[in-house]
PDB file of C-alpha atoms in Angstrom:
ATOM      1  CA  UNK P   1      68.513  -5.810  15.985  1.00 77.00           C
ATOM      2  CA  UNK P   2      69.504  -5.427  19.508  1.00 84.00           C
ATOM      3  CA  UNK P   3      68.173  -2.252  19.951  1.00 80.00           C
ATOM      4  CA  UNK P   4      64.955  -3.487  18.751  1.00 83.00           C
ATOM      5  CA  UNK P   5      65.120  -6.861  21.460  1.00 89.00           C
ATOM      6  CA  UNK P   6      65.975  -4.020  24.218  1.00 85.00           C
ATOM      7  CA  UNK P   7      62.955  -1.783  23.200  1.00 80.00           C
ATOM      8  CA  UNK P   8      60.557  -5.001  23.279  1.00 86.00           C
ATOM      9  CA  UNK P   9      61.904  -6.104  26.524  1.00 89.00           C
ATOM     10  CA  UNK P  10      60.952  -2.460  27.761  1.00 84.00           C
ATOM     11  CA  UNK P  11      57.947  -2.502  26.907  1.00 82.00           C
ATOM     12  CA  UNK P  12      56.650  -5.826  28.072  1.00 88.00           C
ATOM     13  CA  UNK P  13      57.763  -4.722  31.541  1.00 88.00           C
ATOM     14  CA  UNK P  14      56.033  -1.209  31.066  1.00 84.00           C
ATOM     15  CA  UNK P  15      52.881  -3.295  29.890  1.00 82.00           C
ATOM     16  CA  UNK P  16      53.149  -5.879  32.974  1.00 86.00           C
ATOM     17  CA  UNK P  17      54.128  -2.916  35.408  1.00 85.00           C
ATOM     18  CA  UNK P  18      50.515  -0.976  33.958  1.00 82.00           C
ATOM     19  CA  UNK P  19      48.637  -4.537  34.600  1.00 81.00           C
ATOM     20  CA  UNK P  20      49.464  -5.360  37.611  1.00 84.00           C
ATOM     21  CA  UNK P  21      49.285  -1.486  39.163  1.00 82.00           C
ATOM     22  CA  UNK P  22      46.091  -1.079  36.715  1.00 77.00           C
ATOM     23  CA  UNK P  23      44.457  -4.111  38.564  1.00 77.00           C
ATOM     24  CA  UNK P  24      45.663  -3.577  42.193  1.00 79.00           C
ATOM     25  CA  UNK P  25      44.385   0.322  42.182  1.00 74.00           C
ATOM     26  CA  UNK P  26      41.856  -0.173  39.991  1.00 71.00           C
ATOM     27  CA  UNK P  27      42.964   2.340  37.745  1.00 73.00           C
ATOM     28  CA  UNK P  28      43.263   1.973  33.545  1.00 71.00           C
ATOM     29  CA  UNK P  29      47.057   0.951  32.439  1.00 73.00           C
ATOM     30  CA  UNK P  30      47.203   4.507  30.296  1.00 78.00           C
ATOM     31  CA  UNK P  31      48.273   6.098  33.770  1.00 81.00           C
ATOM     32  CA  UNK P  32      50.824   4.396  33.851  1.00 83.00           C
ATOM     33  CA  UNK P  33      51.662   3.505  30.581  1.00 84.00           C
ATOM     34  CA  UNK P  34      52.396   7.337  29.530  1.00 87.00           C
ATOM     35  CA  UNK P  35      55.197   8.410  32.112  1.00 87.00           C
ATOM     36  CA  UNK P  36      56.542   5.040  31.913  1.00 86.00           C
ATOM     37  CA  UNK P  37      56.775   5.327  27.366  1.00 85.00           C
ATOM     38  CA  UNK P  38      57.917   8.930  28.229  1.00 89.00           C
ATOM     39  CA  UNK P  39      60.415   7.799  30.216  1.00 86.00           C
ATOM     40  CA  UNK P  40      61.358   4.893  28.407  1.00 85.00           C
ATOM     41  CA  UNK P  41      61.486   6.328  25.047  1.00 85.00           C
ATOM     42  CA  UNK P  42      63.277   8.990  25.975  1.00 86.00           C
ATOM     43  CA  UNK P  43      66.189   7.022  28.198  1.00 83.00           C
ATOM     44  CA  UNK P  44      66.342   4.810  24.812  1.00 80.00           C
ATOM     45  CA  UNK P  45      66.851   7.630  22.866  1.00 83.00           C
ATOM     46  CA  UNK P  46      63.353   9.010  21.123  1.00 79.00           C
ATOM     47  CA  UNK P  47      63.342  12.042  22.373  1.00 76.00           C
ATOM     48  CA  UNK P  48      61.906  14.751  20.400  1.00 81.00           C
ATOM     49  CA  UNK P  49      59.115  17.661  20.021  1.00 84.00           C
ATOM     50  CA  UNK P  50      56.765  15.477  19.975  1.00 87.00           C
ATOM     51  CA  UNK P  51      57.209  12.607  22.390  1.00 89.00           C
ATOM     52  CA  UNK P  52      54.068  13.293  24.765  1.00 89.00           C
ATOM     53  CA  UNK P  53      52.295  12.649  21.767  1.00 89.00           C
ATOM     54  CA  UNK P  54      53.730   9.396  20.525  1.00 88.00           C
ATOM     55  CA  UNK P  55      53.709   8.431  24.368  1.00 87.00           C
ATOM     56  CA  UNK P  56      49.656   9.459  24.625  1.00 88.00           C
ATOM     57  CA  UNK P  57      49.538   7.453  21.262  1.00 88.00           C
ATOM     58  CA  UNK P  58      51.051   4.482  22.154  1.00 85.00           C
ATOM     59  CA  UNK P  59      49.201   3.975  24.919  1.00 85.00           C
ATOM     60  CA  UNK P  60      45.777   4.823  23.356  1.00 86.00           C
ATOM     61  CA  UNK P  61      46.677   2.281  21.017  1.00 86.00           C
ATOM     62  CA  UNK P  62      47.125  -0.222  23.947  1.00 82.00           C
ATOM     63  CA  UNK P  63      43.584   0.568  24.930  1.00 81.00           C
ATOM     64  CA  UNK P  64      41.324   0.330  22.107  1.00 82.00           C
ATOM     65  CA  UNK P  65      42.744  -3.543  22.099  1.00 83.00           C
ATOM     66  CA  UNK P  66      42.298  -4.172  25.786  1.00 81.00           C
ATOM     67  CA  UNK P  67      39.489  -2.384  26.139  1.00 83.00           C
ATOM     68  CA  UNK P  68      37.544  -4.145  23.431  1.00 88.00           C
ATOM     69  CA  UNK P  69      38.520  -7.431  25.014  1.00 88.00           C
ATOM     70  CA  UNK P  70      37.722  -6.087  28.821  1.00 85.00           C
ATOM     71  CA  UNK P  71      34.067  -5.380  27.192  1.00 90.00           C
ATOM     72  CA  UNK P  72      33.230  -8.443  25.494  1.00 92.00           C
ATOM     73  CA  UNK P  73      34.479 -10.155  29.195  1.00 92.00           C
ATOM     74  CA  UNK P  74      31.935  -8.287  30.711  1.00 92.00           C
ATOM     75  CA  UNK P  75      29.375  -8.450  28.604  1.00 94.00           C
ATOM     76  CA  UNK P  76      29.302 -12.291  28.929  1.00 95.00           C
ATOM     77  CA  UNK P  77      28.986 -11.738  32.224  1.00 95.00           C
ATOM     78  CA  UNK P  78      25.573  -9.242  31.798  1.00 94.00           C
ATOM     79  CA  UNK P  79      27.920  -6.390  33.327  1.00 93.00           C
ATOM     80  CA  UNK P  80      27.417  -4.073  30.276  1.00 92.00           C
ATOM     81  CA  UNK P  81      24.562  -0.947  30.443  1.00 91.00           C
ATOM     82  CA  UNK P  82      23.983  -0.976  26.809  1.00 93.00           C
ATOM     83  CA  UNK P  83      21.829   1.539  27.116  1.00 91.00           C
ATOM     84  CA  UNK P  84      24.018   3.787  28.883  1.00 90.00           C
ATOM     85  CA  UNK P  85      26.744   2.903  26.458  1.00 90.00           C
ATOM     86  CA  UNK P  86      24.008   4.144  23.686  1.00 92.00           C
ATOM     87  CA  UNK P  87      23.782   7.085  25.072  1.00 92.00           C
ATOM     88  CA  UNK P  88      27.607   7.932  26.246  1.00 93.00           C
ATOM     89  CA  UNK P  89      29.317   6.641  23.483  1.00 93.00           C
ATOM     90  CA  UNK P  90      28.691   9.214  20.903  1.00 95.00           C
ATOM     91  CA  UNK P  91      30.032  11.928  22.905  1.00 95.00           C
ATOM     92  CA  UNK P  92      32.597   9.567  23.985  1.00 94.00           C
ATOM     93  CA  UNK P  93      33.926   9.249  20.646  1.00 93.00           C
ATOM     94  CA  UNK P  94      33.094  12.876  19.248  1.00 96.00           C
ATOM     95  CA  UNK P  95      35.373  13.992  22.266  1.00 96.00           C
ATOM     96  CA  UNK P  96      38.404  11.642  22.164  1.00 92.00           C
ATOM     97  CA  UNK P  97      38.417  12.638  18.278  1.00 93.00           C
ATOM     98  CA  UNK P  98      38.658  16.950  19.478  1.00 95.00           C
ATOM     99  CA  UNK P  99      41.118  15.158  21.739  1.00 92.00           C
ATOM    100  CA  UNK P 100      43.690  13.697  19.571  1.00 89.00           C
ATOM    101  CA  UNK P 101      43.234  16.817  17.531  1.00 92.00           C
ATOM    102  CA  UNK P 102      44.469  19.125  20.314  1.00 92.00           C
ATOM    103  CA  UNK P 103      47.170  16.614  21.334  1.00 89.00           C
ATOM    104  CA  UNK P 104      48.489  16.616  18.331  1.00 87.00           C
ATOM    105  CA  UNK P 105      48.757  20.395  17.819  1.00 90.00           C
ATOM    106  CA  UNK P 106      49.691  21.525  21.440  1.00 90.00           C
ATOM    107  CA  UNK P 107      53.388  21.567  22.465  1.00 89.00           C
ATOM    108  CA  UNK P 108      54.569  18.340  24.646  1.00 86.00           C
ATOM    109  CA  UNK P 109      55.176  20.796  27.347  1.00 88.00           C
ATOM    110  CA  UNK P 110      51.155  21.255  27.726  1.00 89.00           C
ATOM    111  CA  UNK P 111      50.572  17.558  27.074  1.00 88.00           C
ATOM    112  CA  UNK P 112      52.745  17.025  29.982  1.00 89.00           C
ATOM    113  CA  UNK P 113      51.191  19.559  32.507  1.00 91.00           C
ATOM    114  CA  UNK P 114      47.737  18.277  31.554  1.00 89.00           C
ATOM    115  CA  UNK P 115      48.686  14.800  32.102  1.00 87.00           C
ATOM    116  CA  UNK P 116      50.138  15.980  35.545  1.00 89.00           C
ATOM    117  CA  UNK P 117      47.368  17.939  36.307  1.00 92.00           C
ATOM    118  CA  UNK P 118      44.604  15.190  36.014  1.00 88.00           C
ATOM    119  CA  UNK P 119      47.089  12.490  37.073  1.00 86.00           C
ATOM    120  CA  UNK P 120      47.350  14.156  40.300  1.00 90.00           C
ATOM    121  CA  UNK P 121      43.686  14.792  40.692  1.00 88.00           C
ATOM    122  CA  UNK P 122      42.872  11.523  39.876  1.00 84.00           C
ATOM    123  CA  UNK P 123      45.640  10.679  42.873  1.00 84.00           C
ATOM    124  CA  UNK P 124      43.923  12.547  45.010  1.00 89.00           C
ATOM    125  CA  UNK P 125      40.592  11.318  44.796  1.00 85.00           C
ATOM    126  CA  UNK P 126      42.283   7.513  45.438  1.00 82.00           C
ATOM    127  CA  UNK P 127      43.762   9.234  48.322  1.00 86.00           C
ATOM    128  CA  UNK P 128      40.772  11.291  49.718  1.00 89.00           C
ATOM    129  CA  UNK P 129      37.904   9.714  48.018  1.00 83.00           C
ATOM    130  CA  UNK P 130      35.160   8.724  50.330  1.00 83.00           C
ATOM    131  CA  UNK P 131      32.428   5.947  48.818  1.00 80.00           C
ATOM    132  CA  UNK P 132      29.337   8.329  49.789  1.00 80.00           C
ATOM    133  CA  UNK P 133      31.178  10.869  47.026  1.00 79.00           C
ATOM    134  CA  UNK P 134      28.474  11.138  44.306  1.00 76.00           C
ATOM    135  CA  UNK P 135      28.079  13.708  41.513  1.00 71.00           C
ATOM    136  CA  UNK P 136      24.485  12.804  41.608  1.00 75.00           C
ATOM    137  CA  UNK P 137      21.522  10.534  43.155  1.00 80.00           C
ATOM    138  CA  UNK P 138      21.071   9.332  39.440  1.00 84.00           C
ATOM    139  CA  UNK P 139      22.745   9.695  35.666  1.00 85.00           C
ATOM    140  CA  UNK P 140      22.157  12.948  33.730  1.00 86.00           C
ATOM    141  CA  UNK P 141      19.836  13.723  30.875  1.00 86.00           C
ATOM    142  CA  UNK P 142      20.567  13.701  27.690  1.00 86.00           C
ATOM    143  CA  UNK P 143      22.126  17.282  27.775  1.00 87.00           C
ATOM    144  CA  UNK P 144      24.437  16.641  31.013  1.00 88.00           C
ATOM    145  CA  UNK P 145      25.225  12.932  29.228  1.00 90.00           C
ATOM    146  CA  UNK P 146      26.143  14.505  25.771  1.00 90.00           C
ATOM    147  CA  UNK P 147      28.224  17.640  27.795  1.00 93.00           C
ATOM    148  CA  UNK P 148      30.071  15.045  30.050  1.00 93.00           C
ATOM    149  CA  UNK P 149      30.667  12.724  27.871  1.00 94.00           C
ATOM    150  CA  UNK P 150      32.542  14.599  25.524  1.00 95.00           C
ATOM    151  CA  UNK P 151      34.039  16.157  28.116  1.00 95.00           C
ATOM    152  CA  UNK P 152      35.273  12.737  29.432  1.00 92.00           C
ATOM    153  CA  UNK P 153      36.618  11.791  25.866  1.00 93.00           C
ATOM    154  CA  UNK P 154      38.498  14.435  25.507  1.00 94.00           C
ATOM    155  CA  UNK P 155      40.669  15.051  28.699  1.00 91.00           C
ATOM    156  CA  UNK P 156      41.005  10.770  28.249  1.00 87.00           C
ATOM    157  CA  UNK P 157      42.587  11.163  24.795  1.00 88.00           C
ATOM    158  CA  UNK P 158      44.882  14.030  25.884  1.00 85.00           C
ATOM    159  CA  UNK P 159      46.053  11.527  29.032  1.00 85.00           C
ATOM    160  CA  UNK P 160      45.712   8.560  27.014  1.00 83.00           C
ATOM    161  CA  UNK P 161      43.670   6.805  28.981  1.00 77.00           C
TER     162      UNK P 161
END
């Protein structure tokens, strides 16, 4: 019983930690919510082949909830595209799927050096990033939407994020 009061201490910090650092750098919690399971789990004892996995899980899991509840906030506000979401949203979900199947199958070893790779990236950007940075004057077509999309879903399921 103890052990299981010590992991849900743990991970009510870890989830207050992601908040607050998700809110100040305006960043999603699963950023911060992976290294800090990984590191969690695995000073707790959960080690294993496949803890990347249950980390990227975890915190995936986290995020359908929040993010769900983050929409419907905005969406009383009139901050939701619809339309956009129409159009993103099955590639969205068609890549997070190819995600979790690749995440599941590649060592936690790769898991980790793709987390680190886009983690730092992402860093980077916060770092150097410059507001006139645009990919584009205006969204793709349907083509570029469908391509980036699932391109987005599935490097966001491998980091869960």
């Amino acid at each position: 019983m103890t052990e299981y009061l010590i992991l849900g201490l743990v991970l009510v910090a870890i989830g207050a930690f992601a908040g607050v650092v998700g809110g100040l750098l305006g960043v999603g919690g699963g950023i911060v919510l992976v290294p800090a399971f990984f590191y969690a789990f695995q000073h707790l004892g959960y080690g294993g082949d496949q803890l990347m996995q249950i980390c990227v899980a975890t915190s995936l899991a986290t995020i359908v909830v929040t993010s769900i509840r983050s929409m419907n906030g905005h969406n009383r506000k009139g901050a939701v595209d619809w339309a956009t979401l129409r159009r993103w949203g099955p590639g969205l979900v068609i890549g997070a799927a190819l995600g979790v199947l690749v995440a599941a199958q590649v060592k936690s070893a790769v898991l980790q050096a793709v987390f680190g790779i886009l983690a730092g990236i992402a860093g980077l950007y916060m770092a150097f990033g410059r507001p006139h940075w645009r990919l584009g004057q205006q969204m793709p077509g349907p083509a570029g939407a469908g391509a980036l999309s699932g391109a987005t879903g599935f490097f966001s399921a491998l980091m869960g994020i």
